[in-house]
Short mmCIF file of C-alpha atoms and ligand atoms in Angstrom, two decimals:
data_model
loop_
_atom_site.label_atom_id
_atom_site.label_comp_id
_atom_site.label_asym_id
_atom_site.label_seq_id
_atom_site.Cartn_x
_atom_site.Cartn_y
_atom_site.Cartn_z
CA UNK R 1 -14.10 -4.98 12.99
CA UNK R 2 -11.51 -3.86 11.17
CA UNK R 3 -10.19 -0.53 11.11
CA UNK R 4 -9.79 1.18 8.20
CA UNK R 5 -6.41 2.37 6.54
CA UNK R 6 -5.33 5.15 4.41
CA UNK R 7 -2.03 5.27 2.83
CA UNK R 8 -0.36 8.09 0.89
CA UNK R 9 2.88 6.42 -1.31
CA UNK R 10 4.32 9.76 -2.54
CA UNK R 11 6.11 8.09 -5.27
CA UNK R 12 9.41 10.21 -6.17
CA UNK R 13 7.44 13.51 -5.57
CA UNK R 14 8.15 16.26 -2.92
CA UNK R 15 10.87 18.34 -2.07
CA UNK R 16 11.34 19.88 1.78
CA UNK R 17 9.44 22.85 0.80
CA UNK R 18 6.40 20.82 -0.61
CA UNK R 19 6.97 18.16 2.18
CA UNK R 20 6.24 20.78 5.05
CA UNK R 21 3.24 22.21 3.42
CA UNK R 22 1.51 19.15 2.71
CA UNK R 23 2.04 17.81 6.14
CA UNK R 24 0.75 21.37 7.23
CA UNK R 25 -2.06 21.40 5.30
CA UNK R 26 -3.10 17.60 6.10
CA UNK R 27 -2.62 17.54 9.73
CA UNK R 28 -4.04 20.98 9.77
CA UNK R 29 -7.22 19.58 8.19
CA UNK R 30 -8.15 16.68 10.09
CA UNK R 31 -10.87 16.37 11.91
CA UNK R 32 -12.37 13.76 13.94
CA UNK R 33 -11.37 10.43 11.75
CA UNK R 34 -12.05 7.01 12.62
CA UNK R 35 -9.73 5.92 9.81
CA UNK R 36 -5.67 5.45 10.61
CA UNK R 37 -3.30 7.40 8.48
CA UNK R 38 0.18 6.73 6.88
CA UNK R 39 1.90 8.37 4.37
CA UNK R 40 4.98 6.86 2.28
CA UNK R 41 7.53 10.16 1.39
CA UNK R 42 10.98 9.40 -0.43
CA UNK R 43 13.14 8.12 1.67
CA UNK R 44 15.56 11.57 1.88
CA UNK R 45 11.54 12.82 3.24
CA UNK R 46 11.46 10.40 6.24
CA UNK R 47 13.10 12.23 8.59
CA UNK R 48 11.52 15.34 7.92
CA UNK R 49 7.82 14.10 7.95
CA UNK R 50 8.43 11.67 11.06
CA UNK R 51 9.19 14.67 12.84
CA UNK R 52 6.21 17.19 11.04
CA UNK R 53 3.58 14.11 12.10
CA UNK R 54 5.39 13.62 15.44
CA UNK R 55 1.98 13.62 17.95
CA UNK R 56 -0.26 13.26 15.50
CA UNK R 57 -2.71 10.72 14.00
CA UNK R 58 -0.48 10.75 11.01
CA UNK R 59 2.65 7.60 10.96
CA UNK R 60 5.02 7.74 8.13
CA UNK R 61 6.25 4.79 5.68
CA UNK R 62 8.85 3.56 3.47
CA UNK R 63 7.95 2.84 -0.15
CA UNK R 64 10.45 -0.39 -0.37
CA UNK R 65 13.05 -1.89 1.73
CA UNK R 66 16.20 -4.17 1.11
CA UNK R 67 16.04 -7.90 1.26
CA UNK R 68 19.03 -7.94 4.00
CA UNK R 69 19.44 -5.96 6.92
CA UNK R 70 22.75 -4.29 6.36
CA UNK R 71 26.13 -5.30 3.74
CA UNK R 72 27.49 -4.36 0.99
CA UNK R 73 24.33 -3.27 -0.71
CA UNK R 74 24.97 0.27 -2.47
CA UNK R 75 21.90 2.02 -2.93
CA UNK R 76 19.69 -0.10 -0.25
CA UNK R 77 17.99 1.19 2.38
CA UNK R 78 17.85 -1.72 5.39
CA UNK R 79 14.37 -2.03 6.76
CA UNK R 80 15.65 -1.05 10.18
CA UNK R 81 17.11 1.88 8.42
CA UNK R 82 13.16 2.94 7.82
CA UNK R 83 12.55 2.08 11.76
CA UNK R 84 15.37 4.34 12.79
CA UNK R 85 13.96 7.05 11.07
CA UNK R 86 10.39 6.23 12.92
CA UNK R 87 8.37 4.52 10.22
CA UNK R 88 6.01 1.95 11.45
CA UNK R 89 5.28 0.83 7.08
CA UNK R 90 6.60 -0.35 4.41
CA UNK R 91 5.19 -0.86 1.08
CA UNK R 92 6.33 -3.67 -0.79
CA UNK R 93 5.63 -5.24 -4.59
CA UNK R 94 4.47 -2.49 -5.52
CA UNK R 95 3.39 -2.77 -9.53
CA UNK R 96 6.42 0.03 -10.45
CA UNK R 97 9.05 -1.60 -8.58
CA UNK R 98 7.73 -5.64 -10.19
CA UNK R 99 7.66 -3.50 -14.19
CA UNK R 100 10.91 -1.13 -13.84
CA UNK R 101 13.04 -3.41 -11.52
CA UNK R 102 12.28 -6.64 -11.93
CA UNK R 103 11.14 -7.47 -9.13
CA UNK R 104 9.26 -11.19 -8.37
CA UNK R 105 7.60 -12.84 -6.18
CA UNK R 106 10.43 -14.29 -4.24
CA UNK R 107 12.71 -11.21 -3.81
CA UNK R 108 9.65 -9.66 -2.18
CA UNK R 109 9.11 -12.56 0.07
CA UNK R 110 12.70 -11.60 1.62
CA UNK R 111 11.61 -8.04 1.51
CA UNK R 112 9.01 -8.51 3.65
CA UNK R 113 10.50 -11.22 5.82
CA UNK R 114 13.42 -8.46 6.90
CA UNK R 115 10.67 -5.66 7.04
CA UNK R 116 8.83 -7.93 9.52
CA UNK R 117 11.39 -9.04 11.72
CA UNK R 118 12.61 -5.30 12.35
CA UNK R 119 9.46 -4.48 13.44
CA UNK R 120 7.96 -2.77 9.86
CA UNK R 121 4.24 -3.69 9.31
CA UNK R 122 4.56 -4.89 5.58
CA UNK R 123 1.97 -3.58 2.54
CA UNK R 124 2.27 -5.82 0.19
CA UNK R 125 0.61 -5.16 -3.33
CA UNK R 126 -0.86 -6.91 -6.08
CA UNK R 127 -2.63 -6.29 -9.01
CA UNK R 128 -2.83 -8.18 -12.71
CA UNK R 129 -2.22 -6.02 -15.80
CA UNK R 130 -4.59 -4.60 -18.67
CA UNK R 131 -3.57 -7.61 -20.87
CA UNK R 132 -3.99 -10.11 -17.98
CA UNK R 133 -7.28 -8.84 -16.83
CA UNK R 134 -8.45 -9.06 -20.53
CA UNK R 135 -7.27 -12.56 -21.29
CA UNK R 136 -9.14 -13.99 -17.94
CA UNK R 137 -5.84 -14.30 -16.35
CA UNK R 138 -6.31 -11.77 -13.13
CA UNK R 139 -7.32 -14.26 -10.24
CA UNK R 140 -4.28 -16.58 -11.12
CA UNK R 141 -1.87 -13.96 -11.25
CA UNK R 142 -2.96 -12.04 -8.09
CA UNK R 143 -3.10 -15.83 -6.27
CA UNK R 144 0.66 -16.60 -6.99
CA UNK R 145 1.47 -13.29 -6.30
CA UNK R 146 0.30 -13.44 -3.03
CA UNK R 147 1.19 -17.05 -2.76
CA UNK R 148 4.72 -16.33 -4.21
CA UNK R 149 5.35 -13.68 -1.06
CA UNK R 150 3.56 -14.93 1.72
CA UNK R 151 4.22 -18.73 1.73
CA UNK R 152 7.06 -20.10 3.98
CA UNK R 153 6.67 -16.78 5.87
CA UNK R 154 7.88 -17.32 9.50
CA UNK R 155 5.64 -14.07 10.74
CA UNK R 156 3.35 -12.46 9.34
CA UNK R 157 2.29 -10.19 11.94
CA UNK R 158 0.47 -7.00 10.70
CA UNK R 159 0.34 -7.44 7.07
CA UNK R 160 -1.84 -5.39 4.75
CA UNK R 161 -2.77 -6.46 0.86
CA UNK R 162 -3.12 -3.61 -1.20
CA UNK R 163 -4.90 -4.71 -4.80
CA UNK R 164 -3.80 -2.18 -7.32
CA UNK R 165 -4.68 -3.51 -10.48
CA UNK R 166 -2.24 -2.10 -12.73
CA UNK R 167 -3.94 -0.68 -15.36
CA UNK R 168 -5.55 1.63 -12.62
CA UNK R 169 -2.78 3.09 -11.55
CA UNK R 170 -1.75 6.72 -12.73
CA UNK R 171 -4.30 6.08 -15.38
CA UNK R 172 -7.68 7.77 -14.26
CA UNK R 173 -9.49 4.51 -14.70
CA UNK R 174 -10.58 2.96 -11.41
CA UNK R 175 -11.99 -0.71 -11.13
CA UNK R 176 -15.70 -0.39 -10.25
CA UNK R 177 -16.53 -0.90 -7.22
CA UNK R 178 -18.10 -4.27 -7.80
CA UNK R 179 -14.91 -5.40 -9.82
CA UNK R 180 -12.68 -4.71 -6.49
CA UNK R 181 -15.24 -5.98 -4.28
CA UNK R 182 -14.61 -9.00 -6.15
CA UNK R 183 -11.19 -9.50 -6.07
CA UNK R 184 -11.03 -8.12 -2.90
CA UNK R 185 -13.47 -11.21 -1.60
CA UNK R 186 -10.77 -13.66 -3.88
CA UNK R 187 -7.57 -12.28 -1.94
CA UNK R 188 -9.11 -12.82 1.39
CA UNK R 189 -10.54 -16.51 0.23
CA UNK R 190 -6.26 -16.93 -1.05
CA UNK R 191 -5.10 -15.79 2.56
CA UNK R 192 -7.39 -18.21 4.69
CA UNK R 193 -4.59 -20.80 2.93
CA UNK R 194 -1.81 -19.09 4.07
CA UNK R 195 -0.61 -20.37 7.34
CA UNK R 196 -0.46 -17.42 9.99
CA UNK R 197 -2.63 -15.29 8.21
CA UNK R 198 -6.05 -14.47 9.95
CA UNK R 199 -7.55 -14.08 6.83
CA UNK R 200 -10.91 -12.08 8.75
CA UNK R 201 -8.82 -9.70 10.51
CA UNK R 202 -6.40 -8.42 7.62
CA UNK R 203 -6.97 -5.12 6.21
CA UNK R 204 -7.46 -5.27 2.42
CA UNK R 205 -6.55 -1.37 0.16
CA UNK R 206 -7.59 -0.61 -2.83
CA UNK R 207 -5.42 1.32 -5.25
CA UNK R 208 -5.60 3.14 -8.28
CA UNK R 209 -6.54 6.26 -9.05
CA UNK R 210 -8.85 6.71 -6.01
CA UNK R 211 -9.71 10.17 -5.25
CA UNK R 212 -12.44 12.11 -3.04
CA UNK R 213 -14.83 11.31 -5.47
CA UNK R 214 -14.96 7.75 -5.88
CA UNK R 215 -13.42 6.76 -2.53
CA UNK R 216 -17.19 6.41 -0.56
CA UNK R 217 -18.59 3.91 -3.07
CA UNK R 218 -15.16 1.68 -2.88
CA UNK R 219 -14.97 1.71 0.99
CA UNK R 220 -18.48 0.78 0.90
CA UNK R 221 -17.89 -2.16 -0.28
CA UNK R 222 -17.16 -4.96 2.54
CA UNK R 223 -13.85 -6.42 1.62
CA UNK R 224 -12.05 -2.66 0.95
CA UNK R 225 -10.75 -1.70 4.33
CA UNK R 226 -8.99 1.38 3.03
CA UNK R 227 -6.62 2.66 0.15
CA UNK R 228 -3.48 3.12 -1.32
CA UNK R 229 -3.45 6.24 -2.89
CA UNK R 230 -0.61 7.88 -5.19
CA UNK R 231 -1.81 10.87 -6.87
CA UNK R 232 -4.14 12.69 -5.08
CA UNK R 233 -2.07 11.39 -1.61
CA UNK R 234 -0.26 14.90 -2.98
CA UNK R 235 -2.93 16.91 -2.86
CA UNK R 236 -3.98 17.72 0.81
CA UNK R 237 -7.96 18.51 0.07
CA UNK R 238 -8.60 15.35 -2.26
CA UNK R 239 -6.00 12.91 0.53
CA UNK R 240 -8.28 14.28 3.16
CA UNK R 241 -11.61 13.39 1.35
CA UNK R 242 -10.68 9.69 1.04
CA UNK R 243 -9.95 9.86 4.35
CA UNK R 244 -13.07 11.63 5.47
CA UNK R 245 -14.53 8.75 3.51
CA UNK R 246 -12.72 5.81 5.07
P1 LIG A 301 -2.59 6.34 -8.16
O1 LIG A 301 -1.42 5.38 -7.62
O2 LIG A 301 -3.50 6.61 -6.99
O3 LIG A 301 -1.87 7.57 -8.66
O4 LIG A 301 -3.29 5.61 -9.25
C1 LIG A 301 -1.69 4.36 -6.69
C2 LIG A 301 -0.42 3.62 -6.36
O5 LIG A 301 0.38 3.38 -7.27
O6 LIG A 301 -0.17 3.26 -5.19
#
């Protein structure tokens, strides 16, 4: 069985003020859930919502991490930088960070190589685009993006795919549930090549634009172990729906 996973990435939202009243209102609202919880602030938010979720069923995330553990890096944040401040994720690929800085397949592989070995357990996400999708091109690209990231790995230990097709994201459109069920069923049939993946036990989200209403009929489906939510992961009655859901 695997259990499922909800995960908040915040994006560059928040300030302190909003931080502490989300985390109020979420924690406050939880009830008995089956389903584990992480949320992904900014990383000037870590500190402040490890501690706010401190004792709770609520762990905290990064939303990227360096390729390198420490150097002359300006601007990086080391993945053991993330563990310091008490994160136990770290989302990685994620479709922004691939379109606005350029990231591929093999810088993310080193991503989540130093996210693993400090003790981070990686999400890594892929998705095709609108155009791809349209010109028959998704399962290819999603396959070398995993492929691209995951291959060569040395440990893999408690990864999560998140599919986030990227013309779902932000957008309001959501794959159907039958079209994520679908790829969802592709990644895992890509990961039973990868060595050191047990392809059975990893957790597969879905992301893009899920919300309280349509999160049931996604986690429904048997390859969707959870989600990666942006948008309504700000709003603390729709997060808590999906994860009522889950
Ligand atoms: P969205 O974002 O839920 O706002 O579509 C999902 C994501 O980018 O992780």
């Amino acid at each position: 069985m695997r259990r499922s996973l909800v995960v908040g990435n915040w994006k560059m939202n928040g300030s302190e003020a909003f931080v502490e009243k989300l985390l109020a209102d979420l924690i406050g609202g939880l009830s008995e859930q089956q389903a584990e919880i992480a949320v992904c602030p900014g990383y000037v938010h870590i500190a402040q919502a490890t501690s706010l979720c401190a004792g709770t069923p609520v762990v905290v995330g990064g939303q990227d991490c360096s390729h390198v553990q420490s150097g002359a890096y300006t601007g990086e944040v080391a993945a053991a930088m993330l563990c310091d401040l008490g994160c136990q994720w770290v989302i990685l690929g994620h479709s922004e960070r691939r379109q606005y800085h350029g990231e591929l397949s093999a810088l993310i592989g080193a991503k989540l190589a130093a996210a693993v070995e400090a003790g981070l357990r990686p999400i890594l996400c892929v998705g095709e685009t609108r155009e791809q999708r349209e010109n028959g091109d998704a399962e290819t690209i999603v396959a070398s993006q995993l492929r691209g990231a995951l291959l060569e790995q040395a440990n893999l230990s408690g990864l999560v795919v998140a599919y986030e097709p990227v013309w779902a994201i932000g957008t309001g459109l959501t794959a159907s549930p039958e079209q994520a069920q679908e790829m969802h069923a592709f990644i895992r049939s890509c990961l039973e090549e990868i060595p050191g993946v047990d392809a059975g036990a990893t957790r597969l989200l879905y992301g893009g634009s899920v919300k309280g209403a349509n999160a049931a009929e996604l986690f429904f489906q048997p390859d969707i172990d959870g989600a990666l939510v942006g948008g309504a992961a700000l709003d603390a009655t729709e997060f808590l729906a999906i994860i009522n859901a889950a």
